[in-house]
PDB file of C-alpha atoms in Angstrom:
ATOM      1  CA  UNK A   1       0.000   0.000   0.000  1.00 53.00           C
ATOM      2  CA  UNK A   2       2.761   2.423   0.953  1.00 48.00           C
ATOM      3  CA  UNK A   3       4.640   1.557  -2.229  1.00 49.00           C
ATOM      4  CA  UNK A   4       1.617   2.421  -4.339  1.00 48.00           C
ATOM      5  CA  UNK A   5       1.264   5.752  -2.549  1.00 52.00           C
ATOM      6  CA  UNK A   6       4.934   6.507  -3.153  1.00 49.00           C
ATOM      7  CA  UNK A   7       4.621   5.561  -6.836  1.00 48.00           C
ATOM      8  CA  UNK A   8       1.574   7.768  -7.276  1.00 51.00           C
ATOM      9  CA  UNK A   9       3.322  10.636  -5.537  1.00 47.00           C
ATOM     10  CA  UNK A  10       6.342  10.134  -7.788  1.00 49.00           C
ATOM     11  CA  UNK A  11       4.102  10.291 -10.863  1.00 51.00           C
ATOM     12  CA  UNK A  12       2.586  13.541  -9.632  1.00 51.00           C
ATOM     13  CA  UNK A  13       6.066  14.946  -9.167  1.00 44.00           C
ATOM     14  CA  UNK A  14       7.006  13.872 -12.685  1.00 50.00           C
ATOM     15  CA  UNK A  15       3.859  15.463 -14.103  1.00 54.00           C
ATOM     16  CA  UNK A  16       4.678  18.631 -12.205  1.00 48.00           C
ATOM     17  CA  UNK A  17       8.192  18.649 -13.659  1.00 46.00           C
ATOM     18  CA  UNK A  18       6.903  18.072 -17.205  1.00 50.00           C
ATOM     19  CA  UNK A  19       4.377  20.893 -16.926  1.00 49.00           C
ATOM     20  CA  UNK A  20       7.145  23.312 -16.021  1.00 44.00           C
ATOM     21  CA  UNK A  21       9.866  21.912 -18.252  1.00 42.00           C
ATOM     22  CA  UNK A  22       9.374  24.710 -20.768  1.00 44.00           C
ATOM     23  CA  UNK A  23       9.979  27.318 -18.086  1.00 42.00           C
ATOM     24  CA  UNK A  24      13.164  25.712 -16.778  1.00 37.00           C
ATOM     25  CA  UNK A  25      15.533  28.235 -18.385  1.00 42.00           C
ATOM     26  CA  UNK A  26      13.753  31.341 -17.118  1.00 41.00           C
ATOM     27  CA  UNK A  27      12.923  29.940 -13.701  1.00 41.00           C
ATOM     28  CA  UNK A  28      15.935  27.800 -12.972  1.00 40.00           C
ATOM     29  CA  UNK A  29      16.203  29.089  -9.426  1.00 45.00           C
ATOM     30  CA  UNK A  30      12.631  28.080  -8.482  1.00 58.00           C
ATOM     31  CA  UNK A  31      13.184  24.308  -8.448  1.00 66.00           C
ATOM     32  CA  UNK A  32      10.862  21.736  -6.964  1.00 69.00           C
ATOM     33  CA  UNK A  33       7.736  23.225  -5.349  1.00 73.00           C
ATOM     34  CA  UNK A  34       6.865  20.696  -2.638  1.00 73.00           C
ATOM     35  CA  UNK A  35       4.055  22.815  -1.200  1.00 74.00           C
ATOM     36  CA  UNK A  36       2.156  23.000  -4.469  1.00 75.00           C
ATOM     37  CA  UNK A  37       2.448  19.276  -5.126  1.00 73.00           C
ATOM     38  CA  UNK A  38       1.356  18.378  -1.574  1.00 78.00           C
ATOM     39  CA  UNK A  39      -1.682  20.648  -1.669  1.00 78.00           C
ATOM     40  CA  UNK A  40      -2.706  19.261  -5.055  1.00 75.00           C
ATOM     41  CA  UNK A  41      -2.506  15.753  -3.583  1.00 76.00           C
ATOM     42  CA  UNK A  42      -4.749  16.401  -0.559  1.00 80.00           C
ATOM     43  CA  UNK A  43      -7.086  19.145  -1.772  1.00 81.00           C
ATOM     44  CA  UNK A  44     -10.541  18.906  -3.287  1.00 83.00           C
ATOM     45  CA  UNK A  45     -11.202  19.163  -7.033  1.00 75.00           C
ATOM     46  CA  UNK A  46     -11.349  22.809  -8.148  1.00 70.00           C
ATOM     47  CA  UNK A  47     -14.849  24.074  -8.896  1.00 63.00           C
ATOM     48  CA  UNK A  48     -13.781  25.118 -12.382  1.00 64.00           C
ATOM     49  CA  UNK A  49     -12.853  21.469 -13.158  1.00 74.00           C
ATOM     50  CA  UNK A  50     -15.359  19.288 -11.235  1.00 80.00           C
ATOM     51  CA  UNK A  51     -15.930  15.629 -11.971  1.00 82.00           C
ATOM     52  CA  UNK A  52     -19.563  16.210 -12.923  1.00 83.00           C
ATOM     53  CA  UNK A  53     -20.912  19.622 -13.909  1.00 81.00           C
ATOM     54  CA  UNK A  54     -24.257  20.506 -12.332  1.00 82.00           C
ATOM     55  CA  UNK A  55     -26.157  23.816 -12.452  1.00 81.00           C
ATOM     56  CA  UNK A  56     -25.770  26.583  -9.882  1.00 82.00           C
ATOM     57  CA  UNK A  57     -28.892  27.019  -7.736  1.00 83.00           C
ATOM     58  CA  UNK A  58     -29.340  30.037  -5.447  1.00 82.00           C
ATOM     59  CA  UNK A  59     -25.690  30.892  -5.927  1.00 80.00           C
ATOM     60  CA  UNK A  60     -24.512  27.425  -4.852  1.00 79.00           C
ATOM     61  CA  UNK A  61     -22.538  25.290  -7.298  1.00 78.00           C
ATOM     62  CA  UNK A  62     -23.842  21.725  -6.977  1.00 80.00           C
ATOM     63  CA  UNK A  63     -21.150  20.240  -9.227  1.00 82.00           C
ATOM     64  CA  UNK A  64     -19.633  16.972  -8.019  1.00 86.00           C
ATOM     65  CA  UNK A  65     -16.035  17.360  -6.871  1.00 87.00           C
ATOM     66  CA  UNK A  66     -13.598  14.685  -5.674  1.00 88.00           C
ATOM     67  CA  UNK A  67     -14.652  14.890  -2.037  1.00 89.00           C
ATOM     68  CA  UNK A  68     -18.349  14.866  -2.920  1.00 89.00           C
ATOM     69  CA  UNK A  69     -17.663  11.742  -4.964  1.00 89.00           C
ATOM     70  CA  UNK A  70     -15.848  10.212  -1.977  1.00 90.00           C
ATOM     71  CA  UNK A  71     -18.811  10.978   0.293  1.00 92.00           C
ATOM     72  CA  UNK A  72     -21.103   9.167  -2.125  1.00 92.00           C
ATOM     73  CA  UNK A  73     -18.680   6.266  -2.379  1.00 91.00           C
ATOM     74  CA  UNK A  74     -18.407   5.891   1.406  1.00 93.00           C
ATOM     75  CA  UNK A  75     -22.183   6.149   1.807  1.00 93.00           C
ATOM     76  CA  UNK A  76     -22.740   3.421  -0.789  1.00 93.00           C
ATOM     77  CA  UNK A  77     -20.123   1.167   0.795  1.00 92.00           C
ATOM     78  CA  UNK A  78     -21.532   1.603   4.309  1.00 91.00           C
ATOM     79  CA  UNK A  79     -25.114   1.063   3.137  1.00 92.00           C
ATOM     80  CA  UNK A  80     -24.230  -2.022   1.092  1.00 92.00           C
ATOM     81  CA  UNK A  81     -22.052  -3.668   3.748  1.00 89.00           C
ATOM     82  CA  UNK A  82     -24.394  -2.999   6.678  1.00 88.00           C
ATOM     83  CA  UNK A  83     -27.437  -4.103   4.677  1.00 88.00           C
ATOM     84  CA  UNK A  84     -25.683  -7.312   3.647  1.00 88.00           C
ATOM     85  CA  UNK A  85     -24.670  -8.073   7.250  1.00 84.00           C
ATOM     86  CA  UNK A  86     -28.147  -7.363   8.637  1.00 82.00           C
ATOM     87  CA  UNK A  87     -29.821  -9.459   5.939  1.00 84.00           C
ATOM     88  CA  UNK A  88     -27.434 -12.329   6.702  1.00 79.00           C
ATOM     89  CA  UNK A  89     -28.295 -12.023  10.397  1.00 76.00           C
ATOM     90  CA  UNK A  90     -32.037 -12.048   9.707  1.00 76.00           C
ATOM     91  CA  UNK A  91     -31.682 -15.225   7.649  1.00 75.00           C
ATOM     92  CA  UNK A  92     -30.202 -17.044  10.637  1.00 72.00           C
ATOM     93  CA  UNK A  93     -32.420 -19.328  12.657  1.00 66.00           C
ATOM     94  CA  UNK A  94     -30.870 -18.277  15.974  1.00 64.00           C
ATOM     95  CA  UNK A  95     -30.805 -14.800  17.509  1.00 64.00           C
ATOM     96  CA  UNK A  96     -27.127 -14.879  18.497  1.00 64.00           C
ATOM     97  CA  UNK A  97     -25.016 -13.338  15.685  1.00 64.00           C
ATOM     98  CA  UNK A  98     -22.409 -15.621  14.175  1.00 63.00           C
ATOM     99  CA  UNK A  99     -19.560 -15.069  11.753  1.00 64.00           C
ATOM    100  CA  UNK A 100     -16.913 -12.373  11.552  1.00 62.00           C
ATOM    101  CA  UNK A 101     -19.121  -9.780   9.833  1.00 64.00           C
ATOM    102  CA  UNK A 102     -22.056 -10.159  12.217  1.00 67.00           C
ATOM    103  CA  UNK A 103     -19.759 -10.239  15.225  1.00 72.00           C
ATOM    104  CA  UNK A 104     -17.867  -7.158  14.051  1.00 77.00           C
ATOM    105  CA  UNK A 105     -21.032  -5.147  13.479  1.00 80.00           C
ATOM    106  CA  UNK A 106     -22.426  -6.252  16.834  1.00 82.00           C
ATOM    107  CA  UNK A 107     -19.203  -5.151  18.527  1.00 84.00           C
ATOM    108  CA  UNK A 108     -19.453  -1.651  17.035  1.00 85.00           C
ATOM    109  CA  UNK A 109     -23.140  -1.324  17.891  1.00 88.00           C
ATOM    110  CA  UNK A 110     -22.690  -2.464  21.487  1.00 89.00           C
ATOM    111  CA  UNK A 111     -19.573  -0.347  21.952  1.00 91.00           C
ATOM    112  CA  UNK A 112     -21.290   2.841  20.805  1.00 92.00           C
ATOM    113  CA  UNK A 113     -24.502   2.039  22.696  1.00 92.00           C
ATOM    114  CA  UNK A 114     -22.967   1.009  26.031  1.00 92.00           C
ATOM    115  CA  UNK A 115     -19.805   3.139  26.152  1.00 93.00           C
ATOM    116  CA  UNK A 116     -20.895   6.347  24.424  1.00 94.00           C
ATOM    117  CA  UNK A 117     -24.687   6.649  24.196  1.00 94.00           C
ATOM    118  CA  UNK A 118     -25.937   5.184  27.490  1.00 93.00           C
ATOM    119  CA  UNK A 119     -23.723   7.232  29.862  1.00 93.00           C
ATOM    120  CA  UNK A 120     -24.738  10.478  28.113  1.00 93.00           C
ATOM    121  CA  UNK A 121     -28.338   9.939  27.012  1.00 93.00           C
ATOM    122  CA  UNK A 122     -29.639   7.731  29.789  1.00 90.00           C
ATOM    123  CA  UNK A 123     -31.970   4.785  29.298  1.00 91.00           C
ATOM    124  CA  UNK A 124     -34.975   6.979  28.478  1.00 91.00           C
ATOM    125  CA  UNK A 125     -33.424   8.558  25.378  1.00 93.00           C
ATOM    126  CA  UNK A 126     -31.089   5.706  24.450  1.00 92.00           C
ATOM    127  CA  UNK A 127     -33.150   4.353  21.556  1.00 92.00           C
ATOM    128  CA  UNK A 128     -33.904   7.851  20.291  1.00 93.00           C
ATOM    129  CA  UNK A 129     -30.386   9.171  19.733  1.00 94.00           C
ATOM    130  CA  UNK A 130     -28.153   6.080  19.563  1.00 94.00           C
ATOM    131  CA  UNK A 131     -28.859   5.509  15.819  1.00 93.00           C
ATOM    132  CA  UNK A 132     -27.549   9.000  15.070  1.00 94.00           C
ATOM    133  CA  UNK A 133     -24.255   8.682  16.963  1.00 95.00           C
ATOM    134  CA  UNK A 134     -23.804   5.137  15.650  1.00 93.00           C
ATOM    135  CA  UNK A 135     -24.223   6.431  12.092  1.00 93.00           C
ATOM    136  CA  UNK A 136     -21.669   9.163  12.777  1.00 94.00           C
ATOM    137  CA  UNK A 137     -19.177   6.663  14.148  1.00 94.00           C
ATOM    138  CA  UNK A 138     -19.453   4.134  11.317  1.00 92.00           C
ATOM    139  CA  UNK A 139     -19.501   6.772   8.578  1.00 93.00           C
ATOM    140  CA  UNK A 140     -16.509   8.710   9.931  1.00 94.00           C
ATOM    141  CA  UNK A 141     -14.481   5.527  10.501  1.00 93.00           C
ATOM    142  CA  UNK A 142     -15.096   4.453   6.903  1.00 92.00           C
ATOM    143  CA  UNK A 143     -14.459   7.931   5.477  1.00 92.00           C
ATOM    144  CA  UNK A 144     -11.211   8.189   7.446  1.00 91.00           C
ATOM    145  CA  UNK A 145     -10.064   4.674   6.629  1.00 90.00           C
ATOM    146  CA  UNK A 146     -10.700   4.856   2.887  1.00 89.00           C
ATOM    147  CA  UNK A 147      -8.059   7.573   2.699  1.00 83.00           C
ATOM    148  CA  UNK A 148      -5.485   4.980   3.778  1.00 83.00           C
ATOM    149  CA  UNK A 149      -6.498   2.485   1.078  1.00 83.00           C
ATOM    150  CA  UNK A 150      -4.674   3.106  -2.235  1.00 79.00           C
ATOM    151  CA  UNK A 151      -7.761   2.787  -4.428  1.00 82.00           C
ATOM    152  CA  UNK A 152      -6.899   5.604  -6.778  1.00 81.00           C
ATOM    153  CA  UNK A 153      -3.205   4.767  -6.736  1.00 78.00           C
ATOM    154  CA  UNK A 154      -4.119   1.357  -8.181  1.00 83.00           C
ATOM    155  CA  UNK A 155      -6.382   3.024 -10.746  1.00 85.00           C
ATOM    156  CA  UNK A 156      -3.550   5.406 -11.620  1.00 83.00           C
ATOM    157  CA  UNK A 157      -1.165   2.525 -12.249  1.00 84.00           C
ATOM    158  CA  UNK A 158      -3.806   0.709 -14.308  1.00 87.00           C
ATOM    159  CA  UNK A 159      -4.441   3.813 -16.373  1.00 79.00           C
ATOM    160  CA  UNK A 160      -0.731   4.530 -16.825  1.00 79.00           C
ATOM    161  CA  UNK A 161       0.266   1.064 -18.002  1.00 85.00           C
ATOM    162  CA  UNK A 162      -2.937  -0.404 -19.488  1.00 84.00           C
ATOM    163  CA  UNK A 163      -5.830   1.970 -20.203  1.00 81.00           C
ATOM    164  CA  UNK A 164      -3.966   5.104 -21.375  1.00 80.00           C
ATOM    165  CA  UNK A 165      -7.076   7.306 -21.146  1.00 83.00           C
ATOM    166  CA  UNK A 166      -7.063  10.905 -22.352  1.00 81.00           C
ATOM    167  CA  UNK A 167      -6.346  13.855 -20.082  1.00 79.00           C
ATOM    168  CA  UNK A 168     -10.031  14.879 -20.192  1.00 76.00           C
ATOM    169  CA  UNK A 169     -11.381  11.465 -19.189  1.00 79.00           C
ATOM    170  CA  UNK A 170     -13.354  10.968 -15.982  1.00 79.00           C
ATOM    171  CA  UNK A 171     -10.718   8.563 -14.699  1.00 80.00           C
ATOM    172  CA  UNK A 172      -7.929  11.105 -15.138  1.00 79.00           C
ATOM    173  CA  UNK A 173      -9.980  13.746 -13.322  1.00 81.00           C
ATOM    174  CA  UNK A 174     -10.885  11.504 -10.394  1.00 82.00           C
ATOM    175  CA  UNK A 175      -7.219  10.662  -9.794  1.00 81.00           C
ATOM    176  CA  UNK A 176      -6.504  14.260  -8.741  1.00 79.00           C
ATOM    177  CA  UNK A 177      -7.210  15.471  -5.218  1.00 79.00           C
ATOM    178  CA  UNK A 178      -7.401  13.857  -1.803  1.00 81.00           C
ATOM    179  CA  UNK A 179      -9.363  10.715  -1.026  1.00 84.00           C
ATOM    180  CA  UNK A 180     -10.118  11.532   2.630  1.00 87.00           C
ATOM    181  CA  UNK A 181     -13.343  13.528   2.553  1.00 89.00           C
ATOM    182  CA  UNK A 182     -13.205  14.158   6.311  1.00 91.00           C
ATOM    183  CA  UNK A 183     -10.016  16.169   5.744  1.00 90.00           C
ATOM    184  CA  UNK A 184     -12.211  18.769   4.014  1.00 90.00           C
ATOM    185  CA  UNK A 185     -13.493  21.436   6.409  1.00 91.00           C
ATOM    186  CA  UNK A 186     -16.717  21.746   4.407  1.00 90.00           C
ATOM    187  CA  UNK A 187     -17.491  18.076   5.073  1.00 92.00           C
ATOM    188  CA  UNK A 188     -16.789  18.248   8.791  1.00 94.00           C
ATOM    189  CA  UNK A 189     -18.717  21.520   9.007  1.00 94.00           C
ATOM    190  CA  UNK A 190     -21.708  19.740   7.458  1.00 93.00           C
ATOM    191  CA  UNK A 191     -21.478  16.971  10.064  1.00 95.00           C
ATOM    192  CA  UNK A 192     -21.105  19.542  12.846  1.00 95.00           C
ATOM    193  CA  UNK A 193     -24.154  21.433  11.578  1.00 95.00           C
ATOM    194  CA  UNK A 194     -26.198  18.257  11.963  1.00 95.00           C
ATOM    195  CA  UNK A 195     -24.884  17.951  15.528  1.00 95.00           C
ATOM    196  CA  UNK A 196     -25.796  21.595  16.243  1.00 95.00           C
ATOM    197  CA  UNK A 197     -29.362  21.076  15.009  1.00 95.00           C
ATOM    198  CA  UNK A 198     -29.615  17.821  16.966  1.00 95.00           C
ATOM    199  CA  UNK A 199     -28.570  19.541  20.208  1.00 95.00           C
ATOM    200  CA  UNK A 200     -31.433  22.015  19.840  1.00 94.00           C
ATOM    201  CA  UNK A 201     -33.859  19.266  18.803  1.00 95.00           C
ATOM    202  CA  UNK A 202     -32.877  16.996  21.699  1.00 94.00           C
ATOM    203  CA  UNK A 203     -33.215  19.786  24.251  1.00 93.00           C
ATOM    204  CA  UNK A 204     -36.545  20.879  22.815  1.00 94.00           C
ATOM    205  CA  UNK A 205     -37.822  17.315  22.746  1.00 93.00           C
ATOM    206  CA  UNK A 206     -36.858  16.759  26.378  1.00 91.00           C
ATOM    207  CA  UNK A 207     -37.913  20.115  27.873  1.00 92.00           C
ATOM    208  CA  UNK A 208     -39.858  22.046  25.240  1.00 92.00           C
ATOM    209  CA  UNK A 209     -38.483  24.629  22.812  1.00 92.00           C
ATOM    210  CA  UNK A 210     -38.764  27.676  25.100  1.00 92.00           C
ATOM    211  CA  UNK A 211     -37.524  25.854  28.184  1.00 92.00           C
ATOM    212  CA  UNK A 212     -34.539  24.509  26.266  1.00 90.00           C
ATOM    213  CA  UNK A 213     -33.249  28.004  25.612  1.00 90.00           C
ATOM    214  CA  UNK A 214     -33.970  28.997  29.202  1.00 88.00           C
ATOM    215  CA  UNK A 215     -31.874  26.051  30.350  1.00 87.00           C
ATOM    216  CA  UNK A 216     -28.774  27.528  28.737  1.00 86.00           C
ATOM    217  CA  UNK A 217     -28.199  29.598  31.881  1.00 85.00           C
ATOM    218  CA  UNK A 218     -28.763  28.693  35.558  1.00 84.00           C
ATOM    219  CA  UNK A 219     -31.950  29.907  37.206  1.00 83.00           C
ATOM    220  CA  UNK A 220     -32.239  32.168  40.239  1.00 80.00           C
ATOM    221  CA  UNK A 221     -29.239  34.418  39.627  1.00 82.00           C
ATOM    222  CA  UNK A 222     -29.206  38.195  39.958  1.00 83.00           C
ATOM    223  CA  UNK A 223     -30.339  39.790  36.688  1.00 82.00           C
ATOM    224  CA  UNK A 224     -27.098  41.753  36.023  1.00 84.00           C
ATOM    225  CA  UNK A 225     -25.233  38.446  35.829  1.00 87.00           C
ATOM    226  CA  UNK A 226     -27.384  37.341  32.911  1.00 86.00           C
ATOM    227  CA  UNK A 227     -26.116  40.283  30.856  1.00 88.00           C
ATOM    228  CA  UNK A 228     -22.709  38.590  30.810  1.00 88.00           C
ATOM    229  CA  UNK A 229     -23.800  34.970  31.108  1.00 89.00           C
ATOM    230  CA  UNK A 230     -26.262  34.783  28.199  1.00 90.00           C
ATOM    231  CA  UNK A 231     -23.780  35.953  25.500  1.00 90.00           C
ATOM    232  CA  UNK A 232     -21.122  33.619  26.929  1.00 91.00           C
ATOM    233  CA  UNK A 233     -23.461  30.624  26.804  1.00 89.00           C
ATOM    234  CA  UNK A 234     -24.587  31.466  23.265  1.00 91.00           C
ATOM    235  CA  UNK A 235     -20.951  31.697  22.183  1.00 92.00           C
ATOM    236  CA  UNK A 236     -20.309  28.346  23.858  1.00 89.00           C
ATOM    237  CA  UNK A 237     -23.197  26.842  21.922  1.00 90.00           C
ATOM    238  CA  UNK A 238     -21.672  28.039  18.641  1.00 91.00           C
ATOM    239  CA  UNK A 239     -18.138  26.985  19.599  1.00 92.00           C
ATOM    240  CA  UNK A 240     -19.172  23.324  19.969  1.00 92.00           C
ATOM    241  CA  UNK A 241     -19.792  22.643  16.244  1.00 92.00           C
ATOM    242  CA  UNK A 242     -16.770  24.773  15.368  1.00 93.00           C
ATOM    243  CA  UNK A 243     -14.570  22.603  17.605  1.00 92.00           C
ATOM    244  CA  UNK A 244     -15.957  19.427  15.997  1.00 93.00           C
ATOM    245  CA  UNK A 245     -15.284  20.856  12.542  1.00 94.00           C
ATOM    246  CA  UNK A 246     -11.691  21.878  13.173  1.00 92.00           C
ATOM    247  CA  UNK A 247     -10.597  18.860  15.230  1.00 91.00           C
ATOM    248  CA  UNK A 248     -11.629  16.170  12.746  1.00 92.00           C
ATOM    249  CA  UNK A 249     -10.566  17.934   9.533  1.00 91.00           C
ATOM    250  CA  UNK A 250      -7.240  19.196  10.903  1.00 90.00           C
ATOM    251  CA  UNK A 251      -6.195  15.812  12.265  1.00 89.00           C
ATOM    252  CA  UNK A 252      -7.096  13.927   9.083  1.00 88.00           C
ATOM    253  CA  UNK A 253      -5.448  16.457   6.761  1.00 87.00           C
ATOM    254  CA  UNK A 254      -2.382  16.855   8.963  1.00 85.00           C
ATOM    255  CA  UNK A 255      -1.369  13.207   8.761  1.00 82.00           C
ATOM    256  CA  UNK A 256      -1.441  13.097   4.964  1.00 81.00           C
ATOM    257  CA  UNK A 257       0.414  16.394   4.659  1.00 85.00           C
ATOM    258  CA  UNK A 258       3.091  15.163   7.078  1.00 84.00           C
ATOM    259  CA  UNK A 259       3.660  11.975   5.063  1.00 82.00           C
ATOM    260  CA  UNK A 260       3.955  13.841   1.767  1.00 82.00           C
ATOM    261  CA  UNK A 261       6.194  16.510   3.284  1.00 84.00           C
ATOM    262  CA  UNK A 262       8.593  13.850   4.570  1.00 84.00           C
ATOM    263  CA  UNK A 263       8.667  12.103   1.188  1.00 82.00           C
ATOM    264  CA  UNK A 264       9.475  15.445  -0.431  1.00 84.00           C
ATOM    265  CA  UNK A 265      12.908  15.343   1.214  1.00 82.00           C
ATOM    266  CA  UNK A 266      13.889  12.686  -1.332  1.00 83.00           C
ATOM    267  CA  UNK A 267      13.314  15.049  -4.264  1.00 81.00           C
ATOM    268  CA  UNK A 268      14.574  18.136  -2.451  1.00 82.00           C
ATOM    269  CA  UNK A 269      17.915  16.489  -1.639  1.00 81.00           C
ATOM    270  CA  UNK A 270      18.142  15.105  -5.180  1.00 83.00           C
ATOM    271  CA  UNK A 271      17.729  18.612  -6.541  1.00 80.00           C
ATOM    272  CA  UNK A 272      20.009  20.158  -3.932  1.00 80.00           C
ATOM    273  CA  UNK A 273      22.986  17.879  -4.594  1.00 79.00           C
ATOM    274  CA  UNK A 274      22.253  17.278  -8.272  1.00 79.00           C
ATOM    275  CA  UNK A 275      22.342  13.484  -7.958  1.00 80.00           C
ATOM    276  CA  UNK A 276      19.714  10.819  -7.352  1.00 80.00           C
ATOM    277  CA  UNK A 277      22.025   9.037  -4.882  1.00 84.00           C
ATOM    278  CA  UNK A 278      21.529  11.838  -2.350  1.00 81.00           C
ATOM    279  CA  UNK A 279      17.754  11.521  -2.570  1.00 78.00           C
ATOM    280  CA  UNK A 280      17.888   7.731  -2.379  1.00 81.00           C
ATOM    281  CA  UNK A 281      20.126   7.899   0.681  1.00 84.00           C
ATOM    282  CA  UNK A 282      17.817  10.322   2.480  1.00 81.00           C
ATOM    283  CA  UNK A 283      14.815   8.200   1.497  1.00 81.00           C
ATOM    284  CA  UNK A 284      16.267   4.924   2.762  1.00 80.00           C
ATOM    285  CA  UNK A 285      17.759   6.351   5.964  1.00 82.00           C
ATOM    286  CA  UNK A 286      15.103   8.896   6.940  1.00 81.00           C
ATOM    287  CA  UNK A 287      12.102   9.689   4.748  1.00 81.00           C
ATOM    288  CA  UNK A 288      10.637   6.259   4.023  1.00 80.00           C
ATOM    289  CA  UNK A 289      10.983   4.783   7.571  1.00 84.00           C
ATOM    290  CA  UNK A 290       9.474   7.906   9.122  1.00 83.00           C
ATOM    291  CA  UNK A 291       6.652   8.056   6.572  1.00 82.00           C
ATOM    292  CA  UNK A 292       5.843   4.381   7.206  1.00 82.00           C
ATOM    293  CA  UNK A 293       5.727   5.087  10.958  1.00 85.00           C
ATOM    294  CA  UNK A 294       3.343   8.006  10.456  1.00 81.00           C
ATOM    295  CA  UNK A 295       1.177   5.826   8.184  1.00 81.00           C
ATOM    296  CA  UNK A 296       0.930   3.265  10.990  1.00 84.00           C
ATOM    297  CA  UNK A 297       0.006   6.049  13.401  1.00 85.00           C
ATOM    298  CA  UNK A 298      -2.693   7.175  10.961  1.00 86.00           C
ATOM    299  CA  UNK A 299      -4.467   3.837  11.443  1.00 86.00           C
ATOM    300  CA  UNK A 300      -4.878   4.698  15.129  1.00 89.00           C
ATOM    301  CA  UNK A 301      -5.888   8.283  14.318  1.00 89.00           C
ATOM    302  CA  UNK A 302      -8.676   6.966  12.043  1.00 90.00           C
ATOM    303  CA  UNK A 303     -10.353   5.235  14.993  1.00 91.00           C
ATOM    304  CA  UNK A 304      -9.531   7.848  17.626  1.00 92.00           C
ATOM    305  CA  UNK A 305     -10.929  10.780  15.662  1.00 92.00           C
ATOM    306  CA  UNK A 306     -14.154   8.917  14.871  1.00 93.00           C
ATOM    307  CA  UNK A 307     -14.476   8.040  18.552  1.00 94.00           C
ATOM    308  CA  UNK A 308     -13.777  11.618  19.707  1.00 95.00           C
ATOM    309  CA  UNK A 309     -16.297  13.133  17.276  1.00 95.00           C
ATOM    310  CA  UNK A 310     -18.958  10.623  18.304  1.00 95.00           C
ATOM    311  CA  UNK A 311     -18.225  10.997  22.009  1.00 95.00           C
ATOM    312  CA  UNK A 312     -18.374  14.798  21.920  1.00 95.00           C
ATOM    313  CA  UNK A 313     -21.601  14.627  19.926  1.00 95.00           C
ATOM    314  CA  UNK A 314     -23.125  12.375  22.596  1.00 95.00           C
ATOM    315  CA  UNK A 315     -21.828  14.639  25.382  1.00 95.00           C
ATOM    316  CA  UNK A 316     -23.310  17.774  23.794  1.00 94.00           C
ATOM    317  CA  UNK A 317     -26.674  16.102  23.214  1.00 95.00           C
ATOM    318  CA  UNK A 318     -26.626  14.694  26.738  1.00 93.00           C
ATOM    319  CA  UNK A 319     -25.938  18.184  28.148  1.00 92.00           C
ATOM    320  CA  UNK A 320     -29.056  19.469  26.401  1.00 92.00           C
ATOM    321  CA  UNK A 321     -31.156  16.607  27.766  1.00 93.00           C
ATOM    322  CA  UNK A 322     -29.787  16.402  31.314  1.00 89.00           C
ATOM    323  CA  UNK A 323     -29.371  20.085  32.043  1.00 81.00           C
ATOM    324  CA  UNK A 324     -28.866  19.829  35.802  1.00 68.00           C
ATOM    325  CA  UNK A 325     -26.192  17.122  35.517  1.00 53.00           C
TER     326      UNK A 325
END
């Protein structure tokens, strides 16, 4: 997997060099632009070159970019796999799940229900809000993890050596940009917006709409205190989705950027010393081992960030339900 990522990154570097080969004489001092190549590798498709062009409605461009495509892909995978597992469970004659797939799904469901949902929601609201946080957990885990699977690197190799599609083909376009949709702040902001609306809905459902907003501040305080307390609590309410947005996207994007930045040392040292041996030496002794270590750490980050997002979502909803706790 790591080899495929390195090969794909090398191809991008070669493409970058070819695009600027004609400007080599006039811009000889510029050299290899690692920042530009890294950003191109992790960023979303530009709106002027989306995968699928769709009309603009109310000033919003609904064209399908790389990260929108990845969201659809993850949603289809999650729906198909979970449906297949549940259907297999329903076909069993006994109620106890059997098999690796059924056991794995049961583990995730019980973990989220017993360790995250129950302590925050309580038994009364457990069945109401557990499906939401469970959906968040499974979707974010899959969206995070798919960024570690070299799907498009394999497609790039297949296209390079076998298919030879044109530069304007859909396959060529889909190869550009990052595969981890949760590294896009727009995606995490969308998830956080759902959490924000759910907090208000959960509080209103438990206490009534008016009482929910009254519960933002303690009762029985002197009225001058509310002049300071109400704005602070409203700011705190808005900070919660902002924190969810930044934490997930920054952690997922940071890992990929770190790996690519470390691999860039190979090409920077090659250019600096004017020989490939320097780059190979740096790669073998430093860049590749460190990048492999960070890739292994990313596997842990995939699970931890999904857990943190789900846990904070449950905590925020639980705070709206159990105001006095």
